[in-house]
Short mmCIF file of N, CA, C and O in Angstrom, two decimals:
data_model
loop_
_atom_site.label_atom_id
_atom_site.label_comp_id
_atom_site.label_asym_id
_atom_site.label_seq_id
_atom_site.Cartn_x
_atom_site.Cartn_y
_atom_site.Cartn_z
N MET A 1 13.91 5.69 -15.13
CA MET A 1 13.13 5.70 -14.54
C MET A 1 12.47 4.21 -14.08
O MET A 1 12.66 3.52 -14.73
N GLN A 2 11.73 4.21 -13.03
CA GLN A 2 11.70 2.74 -12.68
C GLN A 2 10.28 2.74 -13.05
O GLN A 2 9.52 3.35 -13.57
N ASN A 3 9.74 1.36 -13.40
CA ASN A 3 8.70 0.75 -13.69
C ASN A 3 7.85 0.58 -12.70
O ASN A 3 8.51 0.11 -11.68
N ASN A 4 6.42 0.33 -13.15
CA ASN A 4 5.83 0.01 -11.90
C ASN A 4 5.65 -1.33 -11.33
O ASN A 4 5.82 -1.41 -9.91
N GLN A 5 6.57 -2.41 -11.95
CA GLN A 5 6.93 -3.39 -11.48
C GLN A 5 8.12 -3.46 -10.40
O GLN A 5 8.09 -3.90 -9.30
N ASP A 6 8.91 -2.66 -10.91
CA ASP A 6 10.00 -2.47 -9.90
C ASP A 6 9.71 -1.42 -8.59
O ASP A 6 10.04 -1.84 -7.54
N ILE A 7 9.00 -0.56 -8.85
CA ILE A 7 8.32 0.35 -7.19
C ILE A 7 7.59 -0.62 -7.04
O ILE A 7 7.43 -0.66 -5.33
N SER A 8 6.74 -1.59 -7.31
CA SER A 8 5.72 -2.48 -6.52
C SER A 8 6.45 -3.45 -5.53
O SER A 8 6.52 -3.32 -4.46
N LYS A 9 7.48 -3.84 -6.07
CA LYS A 9 8.62 -4.72 -5.21
C LYS A 9 9.20 -3.90 -4.28
O LYS A 9 9.05 -4.56 -3.06
N LEU A 10 9.82 -2.74 -4.34
CA LEU A 10 10.43 -1.91 -3.63
C LEU A 10 9.06 -1.17 -2.45
O LEU A 10 9.70 -1.64 -1.18
N LEU A 11 8.30 -1.34 -2.85
CA LEU A 11 7.00 -0.71 -1.81
C LEU A 11 6.63 -2.08 -0.86
O LEU A 11 6.72 -1.92 0.10
N ILE A 12 6.77 -3.04 -1.39
CA ILE A 12 6.45 -4.10 -1.07
C ILE A 12 7.45 -4.68 0.25
O ILE A 12 7.27 -4.87 1.38
N GLU A 13 8.83 -4.67 0.04
CA GLU A 13 9.61 -4.83 0.66
C GLU A 13 9.97 -3.58 1.76
O GLU A 13 10.20 -3.86 3.01
N ALA A 14 9.66 -2.56 1.48
CA ALA A 14 9.49 -1.46 2.64
C ALA A 14 8.47 -1.96 3.96
O ALA A 14 8.65 -1.66 5.08
N ILE A 15 7.48 -2.39 3.33
CA ILE A 15 6.39 -3.04 4.33
C ILE A 15 6.60 -4.05 4.89
O ILE A 15 6.59 -4.23 5.96
N GLN A 16 7.68 -5.16 4.51
CA GLN A 16 8.01 -6.29 4.99
C GLN A 16 9.25 -5.83 6.33
O GLN A 16 9.08 -6.30 6.97
N ASP A 17 10.16 -4.77 5.64
CA ASP A 17 10.80 -4.15 6.68
C ASP A 17 10.31 -3.64 7.98
O ASP A 17 10.85 -3.68 9.02
N LYS A 18 8.97 -3.24 8.01
CA LYS A 18 8.08 -2.80 9.01
C LYS A 18 7.48 -3.79 9.58
O LYS A 18 6.29 -3.53 10.33
N LYS A 19 7.75 -5.19 8.93
CA LYS A 19 6.54 -6.02 9.69
C LYS A 19 5.20 -5.92 9.49
O LYS A 19 4.31 -6.32 10.33
N GLY A 20 4.91 -5.09 8.30
CA GLY A 20 3.71 -4.98 7.74
C GLY A 20 2.97 -6.48 7.46
O GLY A 20 3.81 -7.40 6.88
N SER A 21 1.58 -7.02 7.51
CA SER A 21 1.53 -8.18 7.28
C SER A 21 0.18 -8.10 6.43
O SER A 21 -0.40 -7.04 6.12
N GLY A 22 -0.50 -9.57 5.85
CA GLY A 22 -1.46 -9.32 4.93
C GLY A 22 -1.07 -8.41 3.86
O GLY A 22 -2.48 -8.31 3.42
N ILE A 23 -0.14 -8.72 3.30
CA ILE A 23 0.09 -7.92 1.81
C ILE A 23 -0.57 -8.61 0.85
O ILE A 23 -0.57 -9.71 0.44
N LYS A 24 -1.37 -7.38 -0.09
CA LYS A 24 -2.08 -8.02 -1.11
C LYS A 24 -1.52 -7.12 -2.41
O LYS A 24 -1.52 -5.92 -2.07
N LEU A 25 -1.35 -7.83 -3.40
CA LEU A 25 -0.89 -6.82 -4.50
C LEU A 25 -1.96 -7.03 -5.68
O LEU A 25 -2.27 -8.09 -5.95
N VAL A 26 -2.89 -5.70 -5.68
CA VAL A 26 -4.04 -6.00 -6.54
C VAL A 26 -3.76 -5.21 -7.80
O VAL A 26 -3.57 -4.01 -7.81
N ASN A 27 -3.91 -5.82 -8.89
CA ASN A 27 -3.52 -5.82 -10.14
C ASN A 27 -4.81 -5.26 -10.95
O ASN A 27 -5.88 -6.26 -11.42
N LEU A 28 -4.91 -3.73 -11.23
CA LEU A 28 -6.36 -3.39 -11.66
C LEU A 28 -6.11 -2.91 -13.35
O LEU A 28 -6.79 -2.27 -13.66
N GLU A 29 -4.89 -3.28 -13.69
CA GLU A 29 -4.32 -2.86 -15.19
C GLU A 29 -5.38 -3.01 -16.02
O GLU A 29 -5.66 -2.41 -17.21
N LYS A 30 -6.18 -4.28 -16.01
CA LYS A 30 -7.11 -4.74 -17.11
C LYS A 30 -8.89 -4.09 -16.78
O LYS A 30 -9.54 -4.63 -17.65
N ILE A 31 -9.06 -3.37 -15.77
CA ILE A 31 -10.22 -2.72 -15.42
C ILE A 31 -10.09 -1.55 -15.77
O ILE A 31 -9.43 -0.78 -14.90
N GLU A 32 -10.95 -1.01 -17.09
CA GLU A 32 -11.17 0.21 -17.61
C GLU A 32 -11.48 1.00 -16.47
O GLU A 32 -10.78 2.54 -16.85
N SER A 33 -12.08 1.11 -15.34
CA SER A 33 -12.77 2.00 -14.85
C SER A 33 -11.88 2.25 -13.67
O SER A 33 -12.13 2.97 -12.49
N ALA A 34 -10.95 1.32 -13.39
CA ALA A 34 -10.14 1.57 -12.02
C ALA A 34 -9.31 2.62 -12.03
O ALA A 34 -8.72 3.53 -13.02
N PRO A 35 -9.06 3.39 -10.91
CA PRO A 35 -8.58 4.81 -10.74
C PRO A 35 -6.69 4.77 -10.93
O PRO A 35 -6.31 5.93 -11.18
N VAL A 36 -6.35 3.63 -10.82
CA VAL A 36 -4.75 3.50 -10.71
C VAL A 36 -4.62 2.24 -11.58
O VAL A 36 -5.43 1.47 -11.60
N SER A 37 -3.35 1.66 -11.33
CA SER A 37 -3.05 0.20 -12.23
C SER A 37 -2.75 -0.66 -10.94
O SER A 37 -2.92 -1.89 -11.14
N LYS A 38 -2.63 -0.24 -9.95
CA LYS A 38 -2.35 -1.04 -8.86
C LYS A 38 -2.49 -0.52 -7.35
O LYS A 38 -2.28 0.56 -7.16
N PHE A 39 -3.33 -1.68 -6.42
CA PHE A 39 -3.02 -1.13 -5.13
C PHE A 39 -2.17 -2.13 -4.28
O PHE A 39 -1.99 -3.14 -4.56
N ILE A 40 -1.67 -1.67 -3.23
CA ILE A 40 -0.78 -2.74 -2.23
C ILE A 40 -1.43 -2.28 -1.20
O ILE A 40 -1.77 -1.40 -0.54
N ILE A 41 -2.12 -3.35 -0.39
CA ILE A 41 -2.80 -3.27 1.05
C ILE A 41 -2.17 -4.31 1.53
O ILE A 41 -1.75 -5.48 1.60
N CYS A 42 -1.92 -3.46 3.13
CA CYS A 42 -1.64 -4.30 4.02
C CYS A 42 -2.01 -3.70 5.53
O CYS A 42 -2.88 -3.12 5.15
N GLN A 43 -1.22 -4.22 6.33
CA GLN A 43 -1.97 -3.98 8.30
C GLN A 43 -0.97 -3.92 8.95
O GLN A 43 0.17 -4.65 8.65
N GLY A 44 -1.12 -3.20 9.85
CA GLY A 44 -0.22 -3.05 11.15
C GLY A 44 -1.11 -3.23 12.00
O GLY A 44 -2.41 -3.53 12.42
N ARG A 45 -0.48 -3.97 13.32
CA ARG A 45 -1.03 -4.48 14.68
C ARG A 45 -1.89 -2.98 15.47
O ARG A 45 -2.53 -2.97 16.44
N SER A 46 -1.21 -1.83 15.18
CA SER A 46 -1.58 -0.67 16.23
C SER A 46 -1.38 0.63 15.33
O SER A 46 -0.72 0.66 13.87
N THR A 47 -2.24 1.80 15.32
CA THR A 47 -1.71 2.96 14.97
C THR A 47 -0.11 3.39 14.79
O THR A 47 0.21 3.96 13.48
N SER A 48 0.83 3.03 15.68
CA SER A 48 1.77 3.27 15.72
C SER A 48 2.45 2.72 14.56
O SER A 48 3.16 3.00 13.88
N GLN A 49 2.13 1.33 14.56
CA GLN A 49 2.85 0.44 13.49
C GLN A 49 2.19 0.86 12.16
O GLN A 49 3.27 0.81 11.22
N VAL A 50 1.09 1.36 12.14
CA VAL A 50 0.34 1.82 10.84
C VAL A 50 1.51 3.12 10.33
O VAL A 50 1.89 3.24 9.06
N SER A 51 1.61 3.80 11.24
CA SER A 51 2.34 4.96 10.97
C SER A 51 3.72 4.71 10.73
O SER A 51 4.30 5.27 9.36
N ALA A 52 4.27 3.83 11.34
CA ALA A 52 5.86 3.57 11.12
C ALA A 52 5.77 2.81 9.44
O ALA A 52 6.91 2.67 8.87
N ILE A 53 5.00 2.01 9.26
CA ILE A 53 4.98 1.13 7.75
C ILE A 53 4.95 2.47 6.82
O ILE A 53 5.64 2.22 5.83
N ALA A 54 4.11 3.32 7.10
CA ALA A 54 3.84 4.42 5.89
C ALA A 54 4.97 5.26 5.88
O ALA A 54 5.69 5.45 4.84
N ASP A 55 5.69 5.61 7.25
CA ASP A 55 6.74 6.45 6.99
C ASP A 55 7.91 5.35 6.57
O ASP A 55 8.66 5.86 5.64
N GLY A 56 8.34 4.50 7.13
CA GLY A 56 9.35 3.54 6.26
C GLY A 56 9.16 3.35 4.73
O GLY A 56 9.90 3.19 4.07
N ILE A 57 7.93 2.99 4.08
CA ILE A 57 7.55 3.03 2.84
C ILE A 57 8.43 4.70 1.94
O ILE A 57 8.89 4.46 1.08
N ARG A 58 7.70 5.69 2.69
CA ARG A 58 8.13 6.83 2.05
C ARG A 58 9.66 7.02 1.96
O ARG A 58 10.13 7.36 0.93
N GLU A 59 10.05 6.42 3.15
CA GLU A 59 11.83 6.98 3.66
C GLU A 59 12.54 6.00 2.25
O GLU A 59 13.42 6.55 1.62
N ASP A 60 11.99 4.79 2.58
CA ASP A 60 13.05 3.74 1.51
C ASP A 60 12.97 4.00 0.16
O ASP A 60 13.75 3.87 -0.45
N LEU A 61 11.82 4.37 -0.50
CA LEU A 61 11.24 4.65 -1.74
C LEU A 61 12.32 6.00 -2.17
O LEU A 61 13.03 6.12 -2.98
N GLN A 62 12.06 7.18 -1.29
CA GLN A 62 12.66 8.21 -1.50
C GLN A 62 14.47 7.73 -1.53
O GLN A 62 14.68 8.46 -2.50
N LYS A 63 15.00 7.07 -0.57
CA LYS A 63 16.32 6.63 -0.66
C LYS A 63 16.50 5.92 -1.91
O LYS A 63 17.90 6.06 -2.31
N SER A 64 15.90 5.14 -2.28
CA SER A 64 16.45 4.09 -3.16
C SER A 64 15.77 4.50 -4.38
O SER A 64 16.76 4.44 -5.17
N THR A 65 15.12 5.23 -4.78
CA THR A 65 14.79 5.81 -6.08
C THR A 65 14.56 7.58 -6.54
O THR A 65 14.46 7.85 -7.03
N ARG A 66 14.56 8.19 -5.15
CA ARG A 66 14.27 9.18 -4.92
C ARG A 66 12.97 9.87 -5.38
O ARG A 66 12.52 11.09 -5.93
N ILE A 67 11.87 8.86 -5.29
CA ILE A 67 10.55 9.44 -5.62
C ILE A 67 10.20 9.52 -4.29
O ILE A 67 9.87 8.76 -3.38
N LYS A 68 9.05 10.38 -4.36
CA LYS A 68 7.92 10.89 -3.18
C LYS A 68 6.74 10.67 -3.53
O LYS A 68 6.38 10.54 -4.93
N PRO A 69 5.78 10.05 -2.78
CA PRO A 69 4.68 10.29 -2.97
C PRO A 69 3.98 11.52 -3.42
O PRO A 69 4.50 12.52 -3.11
N TYR A 70 2.91 11.56 -4.53
CA TYR A 70 2.34 12.56 -5.04
C TYR A 70 1.50 13.15 -3.52
O TYR A 70 1.36 14.32 -3.45
N ASN A 71 0.72 12.11 -2.88
CA ASN A 71 0.07 12.95 -1.70
C ASN A 71 0.13 11.35 -0.97
O ASN A 71 -0.11 10.57 -1.08
N TYR A 72 -0.45 11.81 0.20
CA TYR A 72 -0.86 10.95 1.51
C TYR A 72 -1.80 11.44 2.43
O TYR A 72 -1.96 12.79 2.56
N ASP A 73 -2.33 10.46 3.07
CA ASP A 73 -3.46 10.94 3.81
C ASP A 73 -3.88 9.79 4.93
O ASP A 73 -3.32 8.96 4.65
N GLY A 74 -4.19 10.30 6.29
CA GLY A 74 -4.74 9.39 7.15
C GLY A 74 -3.81 9.61 8.32
O GLY A 74 -4.11 8.55 9.27
N TYR A 75 -2.67 10.47 8.48
CA TYR A 75 -1.60 10.26 9.56
C TYR A 75 -2.36 10.70 10.74
O TYR A 75 -1.55 10.39 11.82
N ARG A 76 -3.54 11.35 10.79
CA ARG A 76 -4.18 12.07 12.07
C ARG A 76 -4.35 11.15 12.95
O ARG A 76 -4.25 11.42 13.92
N ASN A 77 -5.34 9.72 12.37
CA ASN A 77 -5.89 9.07 13.15
C ASN A 77 -4.73 7.75 12.99
O ASN A 77 -5.11 6.50 13.95
N SER A 78 -4.34 7.61 12.05
CA SER A 78 -3.21 6.64 11.64
C SER A 78 -4.26 5.17 11.63
O SER A 78 -3.46 3.83 11.97
N GLN A 79 -5.73 4.95 11.67
CA GLN A 79 -6.26 3.81 11.19
C GLN A 79 -5.74 3.23 9.68
O GLN A 79 -6.35 2.05 9.70
N TRP A 80 -5.91 4.16 9.20
CA TRP A 80 -5.95 3.75 7.58
C TRP A 80 -4.97 5.10 7.13
O TRP A 80 -5.82 6.08 6.89
N ILE A 81 -3.94 4.70 6.41
CA ILE A 81 -2.98 5.53 5.47
C ILE A 81 -2.92 5.41 4.34
O ILE A 81 -2.79 4.18 3.98
N VAL A 82 -3.09 6.06 3.42
CA VAL A 82 -2.92 5.86 1.73
C VAL A 82 -1.53 7.05 1.16
O VAL A 82 -1.81 7.86 1.83
N LEU A 83 -1.22 6.22 0.37
CA LEU A 83 0.43 6.56 -0.02
C LEU A 83 -0.13 7.00 -1.57
O LEU A 83 -0.43 5.41 -2.32
N ASP A 84 -0.22 7.81 -2.23
CA ASP A 84 -0.28 7.79 -3.64
C ASP A 84 1.13 8.16 -4.37
O ASP A 84 1.42 9.15 -4.44
N TYR A 85 1.47 7.09 -4.95
CA TYR A 85 2.62 6.98 -6.04
C TYR A 85 2.31 6.88 -7.48
O TYR A 85 2.73 6.10 -8.67
N GLY A 86 1.27 7.44 -7.89
CA GLY A 86 0.66 7.79 -9.37
C GLY A 86 -0.02 6.59 -9.76
O GLY A 86 -1.25 6.71 -9.36
N ASN A 87 0.45 5.52 -10.43
CA ASN A 87 -0.35 4.62 -10.68
C ASN A 87 -0.64 3.57 -9.77
O ASN A 87 -1.05 2.43 -9.85
N ILE A 88 0.27 3.61 -8.55
CA ILE A 88 -0.09 2.76 -7.74
C ILE A 88 -0.13 3.27 -6.34
O ILE A 88 0.23 4.36 -5.85
N LEU A 89 -1.27 2.87 -5.60
CA LEU A 89 -1.69 3.56 -4.26
C LEU A 89 -1.51 2.17 -3.29
O LEU A 89 -1.62 1.19 -3.54
N VAL A 90 -1.01 2.59 -1.99
CA VAL A 90 -0.76 1.75 -1.19
C VAL A 90 -1.41 2.50 0.02
O VAL A 90 -1.54 3.42 0.45
N HIS A 91 -2.23 1.23 0.54
CA HIS A 91 -2.95 1.37 1.82
C HIS A 91 -2.84 0.71 2.82
O HIS A 91 -2.57 -0.47 2.72
N VAL A 92 -2.53 0.90 3.93
CA VAL A 92 -2.05 0.60 5.09
C VAL A 92 -2.87 0.84 6.36
O VAL A 92 -3.41 2.03 6.75
N PHE A 93 -3.47 -0.43 6.68
CA PHE A 93 -4.81 -0.18 7.48
C PHE A 93 -4.43 -0.82 8.92
O PHE A 93 -3.57 -1.65 9.05
N LEU A 94 -4.85 -0.48 9.95
CA LEU A 94 -5.45 -1.31 11.17
C LEU A 94 -6.37 -2.60 10.55
O LEU A 94 -7.38 -2.47 9.67
N PRO A 95 -6.60 -3.63 11.33
CA PRO A 95 -7.24 -4.88 10.53
C PRO A 95 -8.37 -4.59 10.61
O PRO A 95 -9.19 -4.76 9.70
N GLU A 96 -9.25 -3.80 11.65
CA GLU A 96 -10.78 -3.75 11.63
C GLU A 96 -10.86 -2.52 10.70
O GLU A 96 -12.33 -2.99 9.71
N TYR A 97 -10.35 -1.73 10.18
CA TYR A 97 -10.61 -0.67 9.02
C TYR A 97 -10.41 -1.40 7.84
O TYR A 97 -11.13 -1.28 6.68
N ARG A 98 -9.21 -2.51 7.97
CA ARG A 98 -9.34 -3.16 6.30
C ARG A 98 -10.53 -4.04 6.24
O ARG A 98 -11.18 -3.99 5.05
N GLU A 99 -11.28 -4.32 7.37
CA GLU A 99 -12.08 -5.75 7.22
C GLU A 99 -13.50 -4.52 6.70
O GLU A 99 -14.07 -5.26 5.89
N PHE A 100 -13.69 -3.46 7.38
CA PHE A 100 -14.51 -2.37 6.85
C PHE A 100 -14.71 -2.11 5.73
O PHE A 100 -15.48 -2.31 5.01
N TYR A 101 -13.66 -1.43 5.18
CA TYR A 101 -13.42 -1.47 3.52
C TYR A 101 -13.35 -2.35 2.60
O TYR A 101 -14.21 -1.96 1.57
N ASN A 102 -12.78 -3.43 3.38
CA ASN A 102 -12.95 -4.41 2.16
C ASN A 102 -12.45 -4.33 0.71
O ASN A 102 -13.11 -4.77 0.22
N LEU A 103 -11.38 -3.48 0.37
CA LEU A 103 -11.09 -3.45 -0.67
C LEU A 103 -10.77 -4.65 -1.67
O LEU A 103 -11.01 -4.24 -2.90
N GLU A 104 -10.38 -5.52 -1.16
CA GLU A 104 -9.86 -6.63 -1.90
C GLU A 104 -11.23 -7.09 -2.45
O GLU A 104 -11.44 -7.54 -3.66
N GLU A 105 -12.43 -7.08 -1.89
CA GLU A 105 -13.75 -7.63 -2.47
C GLU A 105 -14.57 -6.93 -3.18
O GLU A 105 -14.69 -6.90 -4.20
N LEU A 106 -14.01 -5.46 -3.14
CA LEU A 106 -14.29 -4.01 -3.89
C LEU A 106 -13.91 -4.55 -5.52
O LEU A 106 -14.51 -4.21 -6.59
N TRP A 107 -12.59 -4.83 -5.39
CA TRP A 107 -11.90 -4.79 -6.42
C TRP A 107 -11.85 -6.36 -6.92
O TRP A 107 -10.81 -6.78 -7.06
N SER A 108 -12.60 -7.25 -6.68
CA SER A 108 -12.44 -8.74 -6.76
C SER A 108 -12.51 -9.45 -8.29
O SER A 108 -11.75 -10.23 -8.28
N ASP A 109 -12.43 -8.52 -8.97
CA ASP A 109 -12.42 -8.82 -10.36
C ASP A 109 -10.97 -8.57 -11.08
O ASP A 109 -10.62 -8.71 -12.15
N ALA A 110 -10.02 -7.82 -10.13
CA ALA A 110 -8.85 -7.72 -10.25
C ALA A 110 -7.97 -8.66 -9.88
O ALA A 110 -8.37 -9.87 -9.36
N VAL A 111 -6.74 -8.94 -10.62
CA VAL A 111 -5.95 -10.29 -10.29
C VAL A 111 -4.97 -9.70 -8.91
O VAL A 111 -4.77 -8.97 -8.99
N ILE A 112 -5.41 -10.57 -7.83
CA ILE A 112 -4.87 -10.30 -6.58
C ILE A 112 -3.85 -11.47 -6.15
O ILE A 112 -4.26 -12.56 -6.21
N THR A 113 -2.69 -10.94 -5.85
CA THR A 113 -1.52 -11.68 -5.52
C THR A 113 -1.33 -11.60 -4.23
O THR A 113 -1.12 -10.30 -3.59
N ASP A 114 -1.36 -12.66 -3.23
CA ASP A 114 -1.08 -12.75 -1.72
C ASP A 114 0.48 -12.92 -1.58
O ASP A 114 1.19 -13.84 -2.31
N ILE A 115 1.10 -11.87 -1.02
CA ILE A 115 2.63 -11.80 -0.60
C ILE A 115 2.64 -12.66 0.62
O ILE A 115 2.30 -12.17 2.08
N PRO A 116 3.36 -13.42 0.87
CA PRO A 116 3.68 -13.97 2.25
C PRO A 116 4.42 -13.23 3.32
O PRO A 116 5.16 -12.41 2.79
N ASP A 117 3.69 -13.32 4.53
CA ASP A 117 4.27 -12.46 5.76
C ASP A 117 5.69 -12.91 5.94
O ASP A 117 6.07 -14.03 6.02
N ILE A 118 6.64 -12.15 6.28
CA ILE A 118 7.96 -12.33 6.57
C ILE A 118 7.79 -12.27 8.25
O ILE A 118 7.82 -11.36 9.00
N GLU A 119 8.47 -13.56 9.21
CA GLU A 119 8.42 -13.18 10.45
C GLU A 119 9.82 -12.80 11.00
O GLU A 119 10.95 -13.14 10.30
#
């Protein structure tokens, strides 16, 4: 079985493969009220790219680990898609929705790691 760190790395690589940007790993493990242990937050430039990033994550993780998300939501508008991998939630936003919901600020007491964009 894969651990959370291995899965986080695979999820981030899948985002980078689809040119997702602004990737942040939000470690919530030390926050008792947190719903999960980690958030991975990123963005795409268009609704098509947001969908492609989410699809790429699902396909890559299933291919490499046979792990499927427990649930996902947001494909109808593709402005914000969330993928639920149990202890890890992946949020793929359009920039304006990411700014509006501002999850990084909401969980600012967490350890937040910026992942460099790949050009």
